[in-house]
């Protein structure tokens, strides 16, 4: 077997095409769009290259047939926020061979070690964590757009190599095709909060894109900065680009904002599940396929929607404002009966507040992914993410007392 770092166009195409053969007989796997996967490794389209670097490899057998692939990257912002320099590996795919899997892990580890990394997280994305992030270990079903799907035997290879679970990621599902979408008690609380003086609710409108992006950035950055120093602030230009890319299929009434005396305090972003359409395309997007794409949209092929992003300003947490936003969605689902399922993904095991909200709306845990960490320098103690958060919180409190 031989590991080859990718440098040529032919190898880049093979990196994209190998999973198509690997999952050919899997009824649940959805082939990502070729252009979307390739964009991750294009400095002109991936802002992460502005503060990091990435490379990727193919693994060949003795006959020259591709039997695996992997990528490795360093995001300086994420790396410096950790207790030790930490890189990432992802886009891992391999035939059922422990030896082959370990050769791919070795390639990523050695590349990261040469660049001073002390730990390796995987499988993760080179960029935002709402795509290509985590190892699926429970809930092998058709994935929502952006959510990873992988072979069941991968977990064994990660664990045998020495990866340990850094945090768990849960995806909750809820049927929204019935008339009584949410539990009665939840609905009563939501209605009470939504009528309180000062609160108002608005759904996203493309013609007011700049306003809503500004509101989203304000809420998100205030919300997630309290979790850990490695959070990456939302980039308005990246958001603008994302909404532009999604313009053809997004539903404005699935994106809601809450305001208190006109101050943005919470938001919830749902997108129709694009995977229900692109599963027909095998990664391609030709002119004819674009015509078919529009037809699928008009005929409501997308019956599932996925929660992509949410935030509640710290000053308004524990007020129940989230339930009031779900009430707005309830009215949308009542009118748009072609939506049958809601996927709330993903939420980390370190975020019990959001987990309790998902359970309160009657959603059930359908899938579990793992973000795993391998300690390249085994003299550095391993800690789970939630334990790091607790320790960091204690350190901050100690400084305040001083």
Short mmCIF file of C-alpha atoms in Angstrom, two decimals:
data_model
loop_
_atom_site.label_atom_id
_atom_site.label_comp_id
_atom_site.label_asym_id
_atom_site.label_seq_id
_atom_site.Cartn_x
_atom_site.Cartn_y
_atom_site.Cartn_z
CA UNK A 1 0.00 0.00 0.00
CA UNK A 2 1.10 3.55 -0.72
CA UNK A 3 -0.04 6.97 0.56
CA UNK A 4 0.12 9.77 -1.99
CA UNK A 5 -0.26 13.47 -1.17
CA UNK A 6 -2.60 15.10 -3.66
CA UNK A 7 -1.08 17.64 -6.02
CA UNK A 8 -2.60 16.95 -9.47
CA UNK A 9 -6.06 17.54 -10.88
CA UNK A 10 -6.49 13.84 -11.57
CA UNK A 11 -5.86 13.07 -7.90
CA UNK A 12 -8.29 15.80 -6.79
CA UNK A 13 -11.03 14.19 -8.89
CA UNK A 14 -10.22 10.78 -7.45
CA UNK A 15 -10.50 12.23 -3.93
CA UNK A 16 -14.07 13.24 -4.81
CA UNK A 17 -14.97 10.05 -6.68
CA UNK A 18 -13.65 7.38 -4.29
CA UNK A 19 -16.61 7.60 -1.84
CA UNK A 20 -19.04 7.19 -4.74
CA UNK A 21 -17.65 3.73 -5.30
CA UNK A 22 -17.24 2.91 -1.60
CA UNK A 23 -20.91 3.66 -0.80
CA UNK A 24 -22.35 2.46 -4.10
CA UNK A 25 -24.56 -0.17 -2.43
CA UNK A 26 -25.46 1.83 0.69
CA UNK A 27 -29.11 2.97 0.51
CA UNK A 28 -28.63 5.79 3.05
CA UNK A 29 -25.51 7.56 1.84
CA UNK A 30 -26.08 10.81 -0.05
CA UNK A 31 -23.32 11.94 -2.38
CA UNK A 32 -22.32 15.54 -1.60
CA UNK A 33 -22.11 17.95 -4.51
CA UNK A 34 -18.66 17.69 -6.08
CA UNK A 35 -18.30 21.47 -6.08
CA UNK A 36 -19.22 21.75 -2.39
CA UNK A 37 -16.64 19.17 -1.32
CA UNK A 38 -13.91 20.64 -3.52
CA UNK A 39 -14.57 24.16 -2.19
CA UNK A 40 -13.26 23.10 1.24
CA UNK A 41 -9.78 22.76 -0.27
CA UNK A 42 -9.90 25.88 -2.46
CA UNK A 43 -8.18 28.92 -0.87
CA UNK A 44 -10.32 31.14 -3.05
CA UNK A 45 -13.55 29.76 -1.60
CA UNK A 46 -12.65 28.71 1.94
CA UNK A 47 -11.92 31.56 4.34
CA UNK A 48 -10.15 29.15 6.72
CA UNK A 49 -7.08 29.35 4.50
CA UNK A 50 -6.71 32.94 5.70
CA UNK A 51 -5.58 31.59 9.08
CA UNK A 52 -4.56 28.03 8.32
CA UNK A 53 -3.41 25.39 5.87
CA UNK A 54 -4.61 22.01 4.63
CA UNK A 55 -3.55 19.03 2.56
CA UNK A 56 -4.99 15.65 1.62
CA UNK A 57 -3.94 12.18 0.58
CA UNK A 58 -5.07 9.11 -1.33
CA UNK A 59 -4.22 5.57 -0.33
CA UNK A 60 -3.53 3.01 -3.08
CA UNK A 61 -3.23 -0.76 -2.86
CA UNK A 62 -0.43 -2.71 -4.53
CA UNK A 63 -2.34 -2.73 -7.84
CA UNK A 64 -2.76 1.05 -7.82
CA UNK A 65 -6.45 1.01 -6.88
CA UNK A 66 -7.66 3.71 -4.50
CA UNK A 67 -8.67 2.22 -1.15
CA UNK A 68 -8.78 5.31 1.09
CA UNK A 69 -8.51 9.06 1.48
CA UNK A 70 -7.96 11.58 4.28
CA UNK A 71 -7.24 15.27 4.83
CA UNK A 72 -5.41 17.20 7.54
CA UNK A 73 -5.49 20.87 8.43
CA UNK A 74 -4.42 23.50 10.90
CA UNK A 75 -6.75 26.34 11.81
CA UNK A 76 -4.56 28.72 13.81
CA UNK A 77 -7.55 30.27 15.59
CA UNK A 78 -8.90 26.95 16.81
CA UNK A 79 -5.43 25.62 17.54
CA UNK A 80 -4.38 28.54 19.74
CA UNK A 81 -7.64 28.43 21.70
CA UNK A 82 -6.93 24.88 22.87
CA UNK A 83 -4.77 23.96 25.83
CA UNK A 84 -2.24 22.58 23.38
CA UNK A 85 -1.63 23.22 19.66
CA UNK A 86 -4.34 21.17 17.96
CA UNK A 87 -4.89 20.29 14.32
CA UNK A 88 -7.66 18.46 12.55
CA UNK A 89 -8.21 15.54 10.24
CA UNK A 90 -11.28 14.66 8.22
CA UNK A 91 -12.79 13.51 4.92
CA UNK A 92 -11.72 10.08 6.10
CA UNK A 93 -12.93 7.21 3.95
CA UNK A 94 -11.42 3.74 3.71
CA UNK A 95 -12.21 0.15 2.78
CA UNK A 96 -12.69 -2.33 5.63
CA UNK A 97 -9.02 -2.68 6.53
CA UNK A 98 -7.43 -1.77 9.86
CA UNK A 99 -4.00 -1.51 8.25
CA UNK A 100 -5.26 0.86 5.58
CA UNK A 101 -7.06 3.02 8.14
CA UNK A 102 -3.97 3.29 10.31
CA UNK A 103 -1.82 4.35 7.33
CA UNK A 104 -4.22 7.24 6.70
CA UNK A 105 -4.22 8.24 10.38
CA UNK A 106 -0.41 8.12 10.34
CA UNK A 107 -0.23 10.42 7.32
CA UNK A 108 -2.39 13.05 9.02
CA UNK A 109 -0.61 12.71 12.36
CA UNK A 110 2.88 12.99 10.88
CA UNK A 111 1.94 16.07 8.87
CA UNK A 112 0.47 17.76 11.93
CA UNK A 113 3.40 16.74 14.13
CA UNK A 114 5.86 18.30 11.68
CA UNK A 115 3.97 21.57 12.13
CA UNK A 116 4.08 21.55 15.91
CA UNK A 117 0.66 20.15 16.72
CA UNK A 118 0.28 18.25 20.01
CA UNK A 119 -3.23 16.89 19.39
CA UNK A 120 -5.38 15.86 16.42
CA UNK A 121 -9.18 16.20 16.31
CA UNK A 122 -11.25 14.17 13.92
CA UNK A 123 -13.16 13.68 11.87
CA UNK A 124 -13.71 17.42 11.55
CA UNK A 125 -14.05 20.04 8.85
CA UNK A 126 -11.59 22.69 7.70
CA UNK A 127 -14.05 25.48 8.36
CA UNK A 128 -17.48 25.75 9.95
CA UNK A 129 -18.61 22.96 12.27
CA UNK A 130 -22.11 22.70 10.78
CA UNK A 131 -20.68 20.64 7.90
CA UNK A 132 -18.48 17.51 7.71
CA UNK A 133 -18.09 17.36 11.49
CA UNK A 134 -18.14 14.22 13.61
CA UNK A 135 -18.14 10.43 13.35
CA UNK A 136 -21.57 8.82 13.09
CA UNK A 137 -21.90 6.01 15.66
CA UNK A 138 -25.65 5.73 16.15
CA UNK A 139 -28.62 6.43 13.87
CA UNK A 140 -27.51 5.13 10.48
CA UNK A 141 -30.19 6.71 8.29
CA UNK A 142 -30.24 9.17 5.40
CA UNK A 143 -28.32 12.20 6.71
CA UNK A 144 -29.46 15.79 6.64
CA UNK A 145 -27.51 18.17 4.40
CA UNK A 146 -24.05 18.80 5.83
CA UNK A 147 -24.29 16.04 8.44
CA UNK A 148 -21.65 13.31 8.08
CA UNK A 149 -22.46 9.72 7.25
CA UNK A 150 -19.85 6.96 7.39
CA UNK A 151 -19.25 3.24 7.54
CA UNK A 152 -20.06 1.57 10.87
CA UNK A 153 -16.60 0.03 11.14
CA UNK A 154 -14.88 3.43 11.28
CA UNK A 155 -15.49 3.80 15.02
CA UNK A 156 -13.46 0.69 15.77
CA UNK A 157 -10.51 2.01 13.76
CA UNK A 158 -10.57 5.42 15.46
CA UNK A 159 -10.70 3.90 18.93
CA UNK A 160 -8.06 1.24 18.26
CA UNK A 161 -5.71 3.89 16.91
CA UNK A 162 -6.03 5.85 20.14
CA UNK A 163 -8.69 8.49 19.50
CA UNK A 164 -10.92 9.28 22.47
CA UNK A 165 -14.29 11.01 22.56
CA UNK A 166 -13.79 14.75 23.00
CA UNK A 167 -17.53 15.45 22.90
CA UNK A 168 -20.72 13.85 21.67
CA UNK A 169 -23.05 15.49 19.15
CA UNK A 170 -26.75 14.72 19.15
CA UNK A 171 -29.31 15.11 16.38
CA UNK A 172 -32.93 15.28 17.50
CA UNK A 173 -35.85 14.50 15.19
CA UNK A 174 -39.50 15.54 15.45
CA UNK A 175 -42.48 14.70 13.29
CA UNK A 176 -44.21 17.94 12.25
CA UNK A 177 -46.75 16.38 9.93
CA UNK A 178 -49.39 15.98 12.63
CA UNK A 179 -51.77 18.75 13.70
CA UNK A 180 -50.55 18.88 17.31
CA UNK A 181 -46.93 19.61 16.55
CA UNK A 182 -45.64 20.47 20.02
CA UNK A 183 -46.70 19.34 23.52
CA UNK A 184 -49.62 21.26 25.05
CA UNK A 185 -47.66 22.56 28.05
CA UNK A 186 -44.91 23.82 25.76
CA UNK A 187 -47.48 25.59 23.56
CA UNK A 188 -49.07 27.35 26.55
CA UNK A 189 -45.71 28.67 27.75
CA UNK A 190 -44.81 29.77 24.23
CA UNK A 191 -48.10 31.64 23.79
CA UNK A 192 -47.72 33.36 27.17
CA UNK A 193 -44.18 34.55 26.42
CA UNK A 194 -44.99 35.69 22.90
CA UNK A 195 -47.69 38.02 24.27
CA UNK A 196 -45.48 39.67 26.90
CA UNK A 197 -45.03 43.43 26.37
CA UNK A 198 -41.93 44.42 24.42
CA UNK A 199 -41.45 41.13 22.55
CA UNK A 200 -41.86 40.88 18.79
CA UNK A 201 -41.00 38.24 16.19
CA UNK A 202 -40.01 38.52 12.53
CA UNK A 203 -39.05 35.97 9.94
CA UNK A 204 -36.13 36.48 7.59
CA UNK A 205 -36.61 38.47 4.39
CA UNK A 206 -34.04 38.48 1.63
CA UNK A 207 -34.67 42.12 0.81
CA UNK A 208 -33.52 43.02 4.34
CA UNK A 209 -30.50 40.72 4.26
CA UNK A 210 -28.00 43.17 5.77
CA UNK A 211 -30.24 43.91 8.76
CA UNK A 212 -30.83 40.28 9.58
CA UNK A 213 -27.17 39.39 9.17
CA UNK A 214 -26.24 42.21 11.55
CA UNK A 215 -28.81 40.98 14.09
CA UNK A 216 -27.61 37.39 13.77
CA UNK A 217 -23.96 38.32 14.28
CA UNK A 218 -24.80 40.40 17.36
CA UNK A 219 -26.77 37.59 19.00
CA UNK A 220 -24.48 34.72 18.01
CA UNK A 221 -21.23 36.34 19.10
CA UNK A 222 -22.70 37.32 22.48
CA UNK A 223 -24.17 33.83 22.94
CA UNK A 224 -21.27 31.59 22.07
CA UNK A 225 -18.40 33.66 23.44
CA UNK A 226 -19.35 32.43 26.92
CA UNK A 227 -18.72 28.79 26.01
CA UNK A 228 -15.02 28.74 25.29
CA UNK A 229 -12.29 30.85 23.78
CA UNK A 230 -12.11 28.68 20.65
CA UNK A 231 -15.46 29.85 19.28
CA UNK A 232 -15.11 31.61 15.94
CA UNK A 233 -17.14 34.84 15.62
CA UNK A 234 -19.60 34.89 12.75
CA UNK A 235 -18.21 36.55 9.66
CA UNK A 236 -20.87 38.80 8.03
CA UNK A 237 -19.35 38.32 4.58
CA UNK A 238 -19.43 34.54 4.99
CA UNK A 239 -23.05 34.70 6.10
CA UNK A 240 -23.94 36.85 3.11
CA UNK A 241 -22.28 34.31 0.84
CA UNK A 242 -24.13 31.41 2.51
CA UNK A 243 -27.51 33.05 2.09
CA UNK A 244 -26.69 33.84 -1.51
CA UNK A 245 -25.80 30.18 -2.19
CA UNK A 246 -29.01 29.02 -0.51
CA UNK A 247 -31.28 31.55 -2.21
CA UNK A 248 -32.67 28.98 -4.66
CA UNK A 249 -34.07 26.70 -1.98
CA UNK A 250 -34.31 28.47 1.39
CA UNK A 251 -37.71 29.17 2.91
CA UNK A 252 -37.77 32.64 4.53
CA UNK A 253 -40.48 31.53 6.97
CA UNK A 254 -38.18 28.93 8.51
CA UNK A 255 -35.77 31.59 9.83
CA UNK A 256 -37.03 33.55 12.84
CA UNK A 257 -35.77 36.38 15.03
CA UNK A 258 -37.01 37.55 18.41
CA UNK A 259 -36.72 41.17 19.56
CA UNK A 260 -37.24 42.95 22.85
CA UNK A 261 -38.00 46.63 22.39
CA UNK A 262 -36.52 46.22 18.89
CA UNK A 263 -33.24 44.82 20.24
CA UNK A 264 -32.33 41.44 18.65
CA UNK A 265 -32.27 38.81 21.39
CA UNK A 266 -32.67 35.40 19.71
CA UNK A 267 -32.79 33.66 16.36
CA UNK A 268 -33.35 30.20 14.93
CA UNK A 269 -32.31 29.16 11.42
CA UNK A 270 -33.87 26.21 9.60
CA UNK A 271 -33.14 25.20 6.02
CA UNK A 272 -35.10 22.72 3.93
CA UNK A 273 -33.03 19.54 3.68
CA UNK A 274 -31.19 19.82 0.37
CA UNK A 275 -30.06 16.21 0.65
CA UNK A 276 -33.55 15.10 -0.32
CA UNK A 277 -32.89 16.63 -3.73
CA UNK A 278 -29.18 16.13 -4.35
CA UNK A 279 -29.46 12.43 -3.54
CA UNK A 280 -30.66 12.12 -7.14
CA UNK A 281 -27.57 13.78 -8.68
CA UNK A 282 -24.48 11.73 -7.69
CA UNK A 283 -22.57 14.93 -6.93
CA UNK A 284 -23.06 16.57 -10.33
CA UNK A 285 -24.78 19.86 -11.15
CA UNK A 286 -25.11 20.16 -14.94
CA UNK A 287 -27.57 22.45 -16.73
CA UNK A 288 -30.11 19.63 -17.07
CA UNK A 289 -29.71 18.73 -13.42
CA UNK A 290 -30.28 22.39 -12.45
CA UNK A 291 -33.61 22.23 -14.32
CA UNK A 292 -34.49 19.05 -12.42
CA UNK A 293 -33.40 20.81 -9.23
CA UNK A 294 -35.99 23.55 -9.77
CA UNK A 295 -38.65 20.95 -10.52
CA UNK A 296 -37.94 19.15 -7.24
CA UNK A 297 -38.28 22.44 -5.36
CA UNK A 298 -41.60 23.29 -7.01
CA UNK A 299 -42.98 19.81 -6.26
CA UNK A 300 -41.87 19.99 -2.59
CA UNK A 301 -39.38 17.14 -2.71
CA UNK A 302 -37.90 18.57 0.49
CA UNK A 303 -40.21 17.42 3.28
CA UNK A 304 -37.63 17.65 6.04
CA UNK A 305 -35.93 20.76 7.42
CA UNK A 306 -32.77 20.97 9.48
CA UNK A 307 -31.89 23.43 12.24
CA UNK A 308 -28.53 24.91 11.31
CA UNK A 309 -27.90 27.74 13.72
CA UNK A 310 -29.44 29.24 16.84
CA UNK A 311 -28.60 31.75 19.50
CA UNK A 312 -30.12 33.45 22.52
CA UNK A 313 -28.43 36.52 23.95
CA UNK A 314 -27.09 35.68 27.45
CA UNK A 315 -29.28 38.39 28.99
CA UNK A 316 -32.42 36.64 27.71
CA UNK A 317 -31.56 33.03 28.39
CA UNK A 318 -33.87 31.15 30.77
CA UNK A 319 -36.74 33.44 29.77
CA UNK A 320 -38.38 30.84 27.52
CA UNK A 321 -37.89 32.97 24.44
CA UNK A 322 -36.89 29.84 22.50
CA UNK A 323 -40.36 28.36 22.96
CA UNK A 324 -41.91 31.52 21.54
CA UNK A 325 -39.79 31.14 18.39
CA UNK A 326 -40.92 27.53 18.07
CA UNK A 327 -44.49 28.83 18.26
CA UNK A 328 -43.84 30.88 15.13
CA UNK A 329 -42.53 27.75 13.42
CA UNK A 330 -45.61 25.85 14.59
CA UNK A 331 -47.81 28.23 12.61
CA UNK A 332 -45.59 27.79 9.54
CA UNK A 333 -45.81 24.00 9.75
CA UNK A 334 -49.59 24.22 10.12
CA UNK A 335 -49.80 26.11 6.82
CA UNK A 336 -47.08 24.29 4.92
CA UNK A 337 -48.12 20.69 5.41
CA UNK A 338 -45.52 19.40 2.97
CA UNK A 339 -42.97 19.68 5.80
CA UNK A 340 -43.13 16.33 7.62
CA UNK A 341 -39.98 16.17 9.73
CA UNK A 342 -37.75 18.50 11.70
CA UNK A 343 -34.10 17.68 12.38
CA UNK A 344 -32.48 19.61 15.21
CA UNK A 345 -28.78 19.11 14.66
CA UNK A 346 -26.42 19.20 16.11
CA UNK A 347 -26.23 19.91 19.85
CA UNK A 348 -23.21 18.99 21.95
CA UNK A 349 -23.27 17.05 25.21
CA UNK A 350 -21.82 20.21 26.77
CA UNK A 351 -25.03 22.17 26.05
CA UNK A 352 -27.72 20.79 28.40
CA UNK A 353 -29.93 23.89 28.00
CA UNK A 354 -30.42 23.31 24.28
CA UNK A 355 -30.88 19.57 24.82
CA UNK A 356 -33.68 20.29 27.30
CA UNK A 357 -35.36 22.62 24.78
CA UNK A 358 -35.27 19.99 22.06
CA UNK A 359 -36.74 17.42 24.42
CA UNK A 360 -39.40 19.90 25.55
CA UNK A 361 -40.72 20.23 21.99
CA UNK A 362 -41.15 16.46 21.89
CA UNK A 363 -38.10 15.65 19.77
CA UNK A 364 -36.20 12.40 20.29
CA UNK A 365 -32.50 11.69 19.98
CA UNK A 366 -32.09 10.06 16.57
CA UNK A 367 -28.37 10.22 15.82
CA UNK A 368 -25.09 10.49 17.69
CA UNK A 369 -21.81 11.70 16.23
CA UNK A 370 -18.50 11.87 18.04
CA UNK A 371 -15.81 14.50 17.80
CA UNK A 372 -12.69 12.58 18.76
CA UNK A 373 -9.22 13.63 19.85
CA UNK A 374 -5.87 11.89 19.52
CA UNK A 375 -3.08 13.14 21.78
CA UNK A 376 -0.01 13.32 19.54
CA UNK A 377 2.00 14.30 22.60
CA UNK A 378 0.92 11.68 25.13
CA UNK A 379 2.54 13.63 27.98
CA UNK A 380 -0.27 16.18 27.65
CA UNK A 381 -3.33 15.10 29.67
CA UNK A 382 -6.52 14.41 27.71
CA UNK A 383 -9.69 16.21 28.82
CA UNK A 384 -13.19 16.07 27.42
CA UNK A 385 -14.56 19.36 26.12
CA UNK A 386 -17.16 19.75 28.86
CA UNK A 387 -14.47 19.18 31.52
CA UNK A 388 -12.30 21.84 29.88
CA UNK A 389 -15.26 24.21 29.95
CA UNK A 390 -15.83 23.57 33.63
CA UNK A 391 -12.17 24.08 34.45
CA UNK A 392 -12.06 27.29 32.41
CA UNK A 393 -15.19 28.55 34.17
CA UNK A 394 -13.61 27.82 37.56
CA UNK A 395 -10.43 29.64 36.55
CA UNK A 396 -12.43 32.71 35.50
CA UNK A 397 -14.34 32.72 38.77
CA UNK A 398 -11.08 32.47 40.72
CA UNK A 399 -9.68 35.49 38.86
CA UNK A 400 -12.83 37.48 39.62
CA UNK A 401 -12.50 36.66 43.33
CA UNK A 402 -8.88 37.80 43.27
#
